Backbone as CSV, one residue per row, in Angstrom:
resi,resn,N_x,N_y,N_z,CA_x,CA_y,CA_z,C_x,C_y,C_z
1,UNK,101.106,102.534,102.540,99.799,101.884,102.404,99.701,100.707,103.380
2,UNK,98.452,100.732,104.066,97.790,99.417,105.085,97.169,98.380,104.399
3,UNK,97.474,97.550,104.646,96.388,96.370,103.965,95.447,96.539,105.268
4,UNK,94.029,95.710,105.163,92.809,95.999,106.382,93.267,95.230,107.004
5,UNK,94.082,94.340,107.125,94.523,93.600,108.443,95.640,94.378,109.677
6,UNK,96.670,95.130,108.343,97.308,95.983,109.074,96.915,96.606,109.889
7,UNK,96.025,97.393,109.259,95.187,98.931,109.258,94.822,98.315,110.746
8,UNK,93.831,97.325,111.359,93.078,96.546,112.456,93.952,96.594,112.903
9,UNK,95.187,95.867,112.752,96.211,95.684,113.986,96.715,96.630,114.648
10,UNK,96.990,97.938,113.625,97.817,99.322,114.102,96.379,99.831,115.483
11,UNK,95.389,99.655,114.678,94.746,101.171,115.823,93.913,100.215,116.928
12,UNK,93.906,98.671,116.815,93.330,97.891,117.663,91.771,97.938,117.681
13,UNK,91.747,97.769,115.981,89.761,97.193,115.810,89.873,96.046,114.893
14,UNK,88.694,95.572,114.929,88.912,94.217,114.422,88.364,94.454,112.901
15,UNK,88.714,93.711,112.503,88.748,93.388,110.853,87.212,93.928,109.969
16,UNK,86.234,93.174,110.878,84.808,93.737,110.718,84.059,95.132,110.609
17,UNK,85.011,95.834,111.887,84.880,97.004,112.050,85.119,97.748,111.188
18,UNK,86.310,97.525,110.020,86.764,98.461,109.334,85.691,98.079,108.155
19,UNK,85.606,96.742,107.521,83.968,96.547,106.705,83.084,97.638,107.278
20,UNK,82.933,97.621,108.099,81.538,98.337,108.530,81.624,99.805,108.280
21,UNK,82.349,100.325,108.169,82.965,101.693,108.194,82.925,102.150,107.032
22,UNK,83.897,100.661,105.915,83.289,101.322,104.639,82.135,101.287,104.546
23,UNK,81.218,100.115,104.781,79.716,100.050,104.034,79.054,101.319,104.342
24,UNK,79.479,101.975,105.931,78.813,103.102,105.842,79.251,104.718,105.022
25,UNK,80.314,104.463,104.248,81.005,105.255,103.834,81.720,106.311,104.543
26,UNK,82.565,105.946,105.696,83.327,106.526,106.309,84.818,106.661,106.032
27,UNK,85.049,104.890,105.544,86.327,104.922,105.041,86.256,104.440,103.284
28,UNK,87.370,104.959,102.798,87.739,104.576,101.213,88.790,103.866,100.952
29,UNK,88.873,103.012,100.624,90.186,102.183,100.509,90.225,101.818,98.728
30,UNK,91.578,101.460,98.147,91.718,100.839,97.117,91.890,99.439,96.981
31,UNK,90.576,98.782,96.211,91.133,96.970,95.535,91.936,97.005,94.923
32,UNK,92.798,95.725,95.021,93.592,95.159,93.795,92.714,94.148,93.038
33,UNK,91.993,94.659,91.863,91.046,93.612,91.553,91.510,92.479,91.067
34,UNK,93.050,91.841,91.111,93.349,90.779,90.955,93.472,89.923,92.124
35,UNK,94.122,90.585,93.180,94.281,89.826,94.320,92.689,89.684,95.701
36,UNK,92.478,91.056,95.633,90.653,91.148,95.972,91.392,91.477,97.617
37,UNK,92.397,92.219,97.412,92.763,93.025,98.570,92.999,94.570,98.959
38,UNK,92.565,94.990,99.998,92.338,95.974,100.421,93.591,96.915,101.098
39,UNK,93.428,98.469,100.237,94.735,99.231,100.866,94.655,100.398,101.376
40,UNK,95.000,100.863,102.260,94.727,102.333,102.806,95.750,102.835,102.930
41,UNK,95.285,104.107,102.411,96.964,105.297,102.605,97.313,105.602,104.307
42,UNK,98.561,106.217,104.088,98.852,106.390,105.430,98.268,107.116,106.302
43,UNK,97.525,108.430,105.920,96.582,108.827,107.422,95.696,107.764,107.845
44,UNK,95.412,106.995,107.346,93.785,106.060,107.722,94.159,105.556,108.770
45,UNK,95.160,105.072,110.225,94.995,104.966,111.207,94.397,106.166,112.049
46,UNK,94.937,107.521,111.779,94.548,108.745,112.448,93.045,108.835,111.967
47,UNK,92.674,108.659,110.647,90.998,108.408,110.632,90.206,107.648,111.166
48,UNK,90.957,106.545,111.517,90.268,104.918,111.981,89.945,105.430,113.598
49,UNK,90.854,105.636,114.152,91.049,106.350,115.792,89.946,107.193,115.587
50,UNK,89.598,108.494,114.691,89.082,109.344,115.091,87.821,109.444,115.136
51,UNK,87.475,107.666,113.901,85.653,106.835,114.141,85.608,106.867,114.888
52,UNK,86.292,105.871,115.433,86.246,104.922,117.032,85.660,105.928,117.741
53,UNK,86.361,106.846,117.914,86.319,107.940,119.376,84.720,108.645,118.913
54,UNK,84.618,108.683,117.737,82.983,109.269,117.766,82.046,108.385,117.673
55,UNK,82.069,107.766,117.584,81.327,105.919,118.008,80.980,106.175,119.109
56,UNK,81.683,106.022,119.782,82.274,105.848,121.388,81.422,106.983,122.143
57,UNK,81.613,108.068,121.394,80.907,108.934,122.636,79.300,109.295,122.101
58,UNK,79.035,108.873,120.840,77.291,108.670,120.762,76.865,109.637,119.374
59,UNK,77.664,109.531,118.728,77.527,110.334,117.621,76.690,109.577,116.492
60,UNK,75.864,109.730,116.074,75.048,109.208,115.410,75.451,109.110,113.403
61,UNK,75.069,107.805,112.928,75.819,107.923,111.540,75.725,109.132,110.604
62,UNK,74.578,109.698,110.913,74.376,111.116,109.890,75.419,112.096,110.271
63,UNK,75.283,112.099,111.585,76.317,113.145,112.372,77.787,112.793,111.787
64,UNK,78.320,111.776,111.586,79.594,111.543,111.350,79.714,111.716,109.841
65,UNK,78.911,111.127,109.269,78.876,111.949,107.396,78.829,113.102,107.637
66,UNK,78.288,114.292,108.076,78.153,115.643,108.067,79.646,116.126,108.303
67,UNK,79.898,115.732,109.178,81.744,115.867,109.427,82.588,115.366,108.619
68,UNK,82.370,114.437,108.220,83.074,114.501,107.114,83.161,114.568,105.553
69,UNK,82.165,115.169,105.324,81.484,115.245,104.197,82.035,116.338,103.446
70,UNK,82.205,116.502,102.773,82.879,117.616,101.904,84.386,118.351,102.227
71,UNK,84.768,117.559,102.933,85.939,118.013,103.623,87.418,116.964,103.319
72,UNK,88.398,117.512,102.712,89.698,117.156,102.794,89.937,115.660,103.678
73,UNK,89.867,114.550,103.504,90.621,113.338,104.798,91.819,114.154,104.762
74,UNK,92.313,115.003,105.185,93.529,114.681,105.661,93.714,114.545,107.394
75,UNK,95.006,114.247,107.571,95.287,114.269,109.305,95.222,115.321,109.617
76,UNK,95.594,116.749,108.993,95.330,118.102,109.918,94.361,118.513,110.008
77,UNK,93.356,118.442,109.182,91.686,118.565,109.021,91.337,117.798,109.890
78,UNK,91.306,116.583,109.681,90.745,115.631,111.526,90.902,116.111,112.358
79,UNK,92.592,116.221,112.530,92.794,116.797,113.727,91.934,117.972,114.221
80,UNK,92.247,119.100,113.481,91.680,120.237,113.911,90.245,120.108,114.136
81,UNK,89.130,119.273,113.354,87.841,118.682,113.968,87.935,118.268,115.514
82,UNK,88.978,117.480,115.669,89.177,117.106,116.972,89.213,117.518,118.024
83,UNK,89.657,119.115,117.808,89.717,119.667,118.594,88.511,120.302,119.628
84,UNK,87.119,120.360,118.431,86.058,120.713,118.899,85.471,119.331,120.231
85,UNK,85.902,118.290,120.106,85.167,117.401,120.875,86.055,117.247,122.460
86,UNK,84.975,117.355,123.363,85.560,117.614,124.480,85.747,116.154,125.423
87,UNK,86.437,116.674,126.143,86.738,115.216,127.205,87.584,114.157,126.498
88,UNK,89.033,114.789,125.609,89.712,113.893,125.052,90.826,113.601,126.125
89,UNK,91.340,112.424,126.426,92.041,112.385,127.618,93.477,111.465,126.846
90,UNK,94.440,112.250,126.353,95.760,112.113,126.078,96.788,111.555,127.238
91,UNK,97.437,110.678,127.175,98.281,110.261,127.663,99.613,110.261,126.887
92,UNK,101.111,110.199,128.067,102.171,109.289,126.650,102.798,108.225,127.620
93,UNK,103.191,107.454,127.022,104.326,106.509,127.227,105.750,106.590,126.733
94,UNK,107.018,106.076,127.292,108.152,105.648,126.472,107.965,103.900,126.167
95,UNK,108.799,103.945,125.136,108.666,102.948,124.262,110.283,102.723,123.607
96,UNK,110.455,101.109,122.778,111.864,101.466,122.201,111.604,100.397,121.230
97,UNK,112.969,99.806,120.873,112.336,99.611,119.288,111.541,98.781,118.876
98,UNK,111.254,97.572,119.833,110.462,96.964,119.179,108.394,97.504,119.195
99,UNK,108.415,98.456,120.223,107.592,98.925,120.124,107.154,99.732,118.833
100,UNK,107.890,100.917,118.023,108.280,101.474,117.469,107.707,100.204,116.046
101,UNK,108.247,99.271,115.954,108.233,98.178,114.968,106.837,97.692,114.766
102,UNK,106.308,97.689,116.143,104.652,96.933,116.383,104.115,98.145,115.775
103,UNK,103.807,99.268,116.025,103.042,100.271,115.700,102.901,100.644,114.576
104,UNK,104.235,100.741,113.949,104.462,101.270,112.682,104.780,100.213,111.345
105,UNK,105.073,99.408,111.656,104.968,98.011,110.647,106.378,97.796,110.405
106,UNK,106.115,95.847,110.281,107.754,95.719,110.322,108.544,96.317,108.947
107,UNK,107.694,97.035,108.211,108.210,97.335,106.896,109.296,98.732,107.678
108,UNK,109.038,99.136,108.664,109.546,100.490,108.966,111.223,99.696,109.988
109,UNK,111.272,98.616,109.907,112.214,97.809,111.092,113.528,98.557,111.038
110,UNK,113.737,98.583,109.179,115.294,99.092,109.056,115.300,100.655,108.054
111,UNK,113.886,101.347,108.887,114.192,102.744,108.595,114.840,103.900,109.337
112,UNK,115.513,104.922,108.773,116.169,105.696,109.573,115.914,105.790,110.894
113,UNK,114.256,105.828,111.439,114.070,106.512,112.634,114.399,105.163,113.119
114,UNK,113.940,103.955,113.019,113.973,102.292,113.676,115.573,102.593,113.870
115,UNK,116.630,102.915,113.013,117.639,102.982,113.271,118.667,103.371,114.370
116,UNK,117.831,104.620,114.585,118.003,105.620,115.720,117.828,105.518,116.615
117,UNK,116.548,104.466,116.958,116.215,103.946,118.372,117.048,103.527,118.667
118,UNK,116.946,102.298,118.008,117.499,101.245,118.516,119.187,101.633,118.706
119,UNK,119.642,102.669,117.817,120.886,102.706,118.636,121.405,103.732,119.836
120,UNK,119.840,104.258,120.011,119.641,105.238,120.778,120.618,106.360,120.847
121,UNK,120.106,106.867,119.785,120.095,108.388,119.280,119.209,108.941,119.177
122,UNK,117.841,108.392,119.691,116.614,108.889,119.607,115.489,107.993,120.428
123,UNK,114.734,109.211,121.043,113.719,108.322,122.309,113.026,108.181,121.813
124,UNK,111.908,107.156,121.966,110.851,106.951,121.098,109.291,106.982,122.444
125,UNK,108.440,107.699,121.861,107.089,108.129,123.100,105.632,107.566,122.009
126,UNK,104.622,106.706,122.848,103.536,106.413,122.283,102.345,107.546,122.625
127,UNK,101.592,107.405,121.933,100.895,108.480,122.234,99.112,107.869,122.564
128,UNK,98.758,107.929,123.847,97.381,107.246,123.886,96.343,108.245,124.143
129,UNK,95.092,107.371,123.755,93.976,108.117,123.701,92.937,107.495,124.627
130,UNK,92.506,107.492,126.048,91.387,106.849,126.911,92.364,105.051,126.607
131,UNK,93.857,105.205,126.949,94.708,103.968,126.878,94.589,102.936,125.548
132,UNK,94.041,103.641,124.374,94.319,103.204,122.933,95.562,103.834,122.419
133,UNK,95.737,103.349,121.543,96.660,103.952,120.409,96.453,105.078,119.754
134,UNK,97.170,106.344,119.962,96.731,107.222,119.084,97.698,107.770,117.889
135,UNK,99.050,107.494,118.581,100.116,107.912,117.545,101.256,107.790,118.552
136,UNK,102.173,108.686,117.463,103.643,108.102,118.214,104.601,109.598,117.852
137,UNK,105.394,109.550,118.456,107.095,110.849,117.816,107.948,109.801,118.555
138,UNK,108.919,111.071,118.001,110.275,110.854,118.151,111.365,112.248,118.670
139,UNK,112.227,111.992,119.682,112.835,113.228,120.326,114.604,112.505,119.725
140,UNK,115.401,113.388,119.132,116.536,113.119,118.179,117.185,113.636,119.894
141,UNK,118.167,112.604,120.520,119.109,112.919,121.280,119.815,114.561,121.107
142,UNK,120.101,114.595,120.139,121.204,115.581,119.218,120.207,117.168,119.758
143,UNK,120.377,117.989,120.434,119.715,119.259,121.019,118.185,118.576,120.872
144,UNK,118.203,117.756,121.343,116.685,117.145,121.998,115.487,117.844,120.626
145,UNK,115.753,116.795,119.762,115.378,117.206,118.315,113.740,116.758,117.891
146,UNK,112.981,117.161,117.231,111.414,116.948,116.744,111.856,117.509,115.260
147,UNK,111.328,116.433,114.453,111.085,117.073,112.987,109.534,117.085,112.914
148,UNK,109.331,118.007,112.161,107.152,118.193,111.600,107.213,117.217,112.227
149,UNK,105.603,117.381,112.597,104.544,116.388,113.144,103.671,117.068,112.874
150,UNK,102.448,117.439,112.190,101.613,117.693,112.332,100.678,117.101,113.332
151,UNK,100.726,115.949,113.774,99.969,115.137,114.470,99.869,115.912,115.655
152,UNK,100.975,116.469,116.318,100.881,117.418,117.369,100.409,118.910,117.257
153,UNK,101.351,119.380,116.052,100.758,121.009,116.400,99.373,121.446,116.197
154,UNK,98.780,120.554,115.522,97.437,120.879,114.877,96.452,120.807,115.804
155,UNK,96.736,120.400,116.938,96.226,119.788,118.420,96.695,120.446,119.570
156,UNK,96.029,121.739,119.498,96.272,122.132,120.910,96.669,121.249,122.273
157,UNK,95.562,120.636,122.654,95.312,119.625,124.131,96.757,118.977,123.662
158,UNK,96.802,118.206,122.846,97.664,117.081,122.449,99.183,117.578,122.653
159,UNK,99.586,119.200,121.853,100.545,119.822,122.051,101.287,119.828,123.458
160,UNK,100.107,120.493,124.484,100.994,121.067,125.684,100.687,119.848,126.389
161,UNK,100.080,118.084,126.368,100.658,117.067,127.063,101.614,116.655,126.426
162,UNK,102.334,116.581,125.598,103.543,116.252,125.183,104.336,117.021,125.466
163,UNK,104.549,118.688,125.656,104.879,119.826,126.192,105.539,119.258,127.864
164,UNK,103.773,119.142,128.611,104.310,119.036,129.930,104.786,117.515,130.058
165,UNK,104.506,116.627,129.522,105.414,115.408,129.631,106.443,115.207,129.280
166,UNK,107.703,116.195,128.625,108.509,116.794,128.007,108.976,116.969,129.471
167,UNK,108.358,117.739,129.837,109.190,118.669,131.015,109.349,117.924,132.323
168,UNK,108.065,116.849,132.814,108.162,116.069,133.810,109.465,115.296,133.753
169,UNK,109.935,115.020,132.228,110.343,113.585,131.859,112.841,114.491,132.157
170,UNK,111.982,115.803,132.999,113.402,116.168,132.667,114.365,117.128,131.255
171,UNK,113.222,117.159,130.688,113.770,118.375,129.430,113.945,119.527,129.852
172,UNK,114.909,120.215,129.120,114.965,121.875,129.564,114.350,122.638,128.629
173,UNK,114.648,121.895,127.510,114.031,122.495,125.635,113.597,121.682,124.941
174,UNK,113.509,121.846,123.542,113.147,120.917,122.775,113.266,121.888,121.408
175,UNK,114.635,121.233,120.270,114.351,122.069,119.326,113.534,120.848,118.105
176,UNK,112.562,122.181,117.603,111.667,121.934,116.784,112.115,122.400,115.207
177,UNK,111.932,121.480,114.409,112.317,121.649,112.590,110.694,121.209,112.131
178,UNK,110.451,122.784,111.536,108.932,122.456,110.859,109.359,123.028,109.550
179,UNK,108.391,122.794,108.584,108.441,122.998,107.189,108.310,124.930,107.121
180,UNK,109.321,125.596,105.997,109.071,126.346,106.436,107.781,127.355,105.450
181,UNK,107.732,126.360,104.720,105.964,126.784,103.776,104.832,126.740,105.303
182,UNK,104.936,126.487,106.122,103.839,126.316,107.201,103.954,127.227,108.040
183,UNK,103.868,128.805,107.702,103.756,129.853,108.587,102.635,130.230,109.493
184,UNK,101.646,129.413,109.608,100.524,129.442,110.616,101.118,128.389,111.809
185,UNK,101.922,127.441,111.681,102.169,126.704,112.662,103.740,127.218,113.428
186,UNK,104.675,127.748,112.639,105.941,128.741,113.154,105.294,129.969,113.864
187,UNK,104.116,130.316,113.255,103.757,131.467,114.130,102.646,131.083,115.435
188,UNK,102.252,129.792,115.382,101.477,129.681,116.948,102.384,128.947,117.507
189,UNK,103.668,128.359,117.131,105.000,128.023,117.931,105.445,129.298,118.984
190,UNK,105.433,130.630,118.231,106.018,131.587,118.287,104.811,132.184,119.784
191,UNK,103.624,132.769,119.440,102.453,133.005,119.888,102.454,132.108,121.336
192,UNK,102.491,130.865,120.879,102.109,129.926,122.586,102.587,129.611,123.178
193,UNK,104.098,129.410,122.623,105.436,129.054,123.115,106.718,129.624,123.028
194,UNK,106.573,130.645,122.838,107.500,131.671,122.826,108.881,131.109,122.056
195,UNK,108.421,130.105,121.200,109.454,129.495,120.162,110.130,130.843,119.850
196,UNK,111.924,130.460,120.291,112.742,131.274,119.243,113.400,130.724,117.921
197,UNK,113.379,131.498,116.524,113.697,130.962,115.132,115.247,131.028,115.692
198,UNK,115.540,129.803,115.981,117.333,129.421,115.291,118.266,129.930,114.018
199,UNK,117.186,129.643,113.435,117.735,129.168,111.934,116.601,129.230,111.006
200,UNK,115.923,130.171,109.823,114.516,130.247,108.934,114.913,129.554,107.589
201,UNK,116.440,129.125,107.671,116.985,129.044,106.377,117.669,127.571,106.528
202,UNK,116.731,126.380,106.908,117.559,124.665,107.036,117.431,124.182,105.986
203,UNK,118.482,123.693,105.093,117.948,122.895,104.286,118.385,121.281,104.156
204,UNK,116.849,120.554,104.435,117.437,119.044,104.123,116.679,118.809,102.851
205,UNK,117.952,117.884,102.035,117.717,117.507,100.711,117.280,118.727,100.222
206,UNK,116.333,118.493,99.667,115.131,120.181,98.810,114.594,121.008,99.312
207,UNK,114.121,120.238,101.000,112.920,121.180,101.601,113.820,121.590,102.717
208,UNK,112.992,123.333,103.026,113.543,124.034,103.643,112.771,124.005,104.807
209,UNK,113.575,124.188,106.195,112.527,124.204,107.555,113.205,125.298,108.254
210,UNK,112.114,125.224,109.076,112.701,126.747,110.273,113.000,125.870,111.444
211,UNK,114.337,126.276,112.116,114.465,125.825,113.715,114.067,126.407,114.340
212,UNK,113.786,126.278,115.327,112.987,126.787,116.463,113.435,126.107,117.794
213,UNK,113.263,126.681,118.517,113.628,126.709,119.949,112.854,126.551,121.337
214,UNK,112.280,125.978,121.711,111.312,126.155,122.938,111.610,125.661,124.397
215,UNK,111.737,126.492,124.853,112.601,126.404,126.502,110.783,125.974,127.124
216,UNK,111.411,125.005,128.069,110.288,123.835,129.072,109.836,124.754,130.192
């Protein structure tokens, strides 16, 4: 959860903006009616970004209720909306830990992945949108590793610039661990990228994932 100051700081709008968003009923957040503060779950940066960007290119307030109106908030649902709007211009960056820390909150400083950076066992890449913030991964040193992201697969465009910036950056592969309840996304791994299954049978802790394989 974001408090609205967070929430402003992560995707780089100001405090007002996100008022405005609720009043128009774009965003939902929870009070603490004791403290008279404001909280947002964790997709609401990927929602906050995905105002902005229809703001931005002239979408009118009815138009943006219609989109989202009866429909799931989640991040793969956005996403996949996203996909319909054209002239999205993806970039990435590398980054390390204290970047990693700014983006994601210092609450994340001494979590596994913060861990990994910083002792570099793991690269850390920002992900921009027209040079905003759009999101972030992580590549595990260890057979040049990705766990789920939906943030990517659900995103064509988004996929193959991380793909070919992958490959500029010197990769040969990249193995991929997705959930393995998510057989629409193992199978357009399979379909677009000629992902080979490693392994259909991983298990961390409870949940089971498929490895996968994708040569650059």
């Amino acid at each position: 959860m974001y408090t609205r100051k967070e929430l402003a700081d992560k995707v780089g709008v100001s405090v007002q903006k996100i008022k405005e968003y609720e009043e128009k009923g774009y965003l939902a957040s929870v009070c603490n009616f004791i403290t008279g503060n404001h909280y947002y779950s964790d997709y609401k940066p990927i929602l906050l970004s995905f105002l902005s960007r229809l703001e931005k290119r002239g979408m009118s307030q009815e138009k943006i209720l219609d989109v989202l109106n009866g429909e799931k908030s989640t991040e793969i649902e956005l996403l996949e909306k996203e996909n319909y709007i054209q002239n999205i211009n993806f970039s990435i960056i590398s980054g390390d830990y204290q970047d990693y820390v700014k983006w994601n909150g210092k609450r994340e400083e001494n979590s596994v992945e913060a861990h990994e950076i910083k002792t570099n066992h793991a690269k850390y890449y920002i992900i921009l949108d027209e040079d905003r913030f759009y999101g972030n991964f992580l590549v595990y040193c260890y057979e040049n590793t990705f766990f789920e992201n939906s943030l990517l697969v659900c995103n064509d465009i988004l996929f193959k610039t991380v793909i070919d910036y992958l490959k500029a950056e010197g990769y040969s592969y990249i193995t991929y661990y997705e959930y393995k309840k998510e057989e629409k996304t193992i199978q357009y791994l399979k379909d677009k990228y000629s992902a080979e299954v490693i392994d259909d049978n991983v298990l961390f802790g409870n949940i089971l994932f498929v490895k996968l394989k994708i040569i650059l």
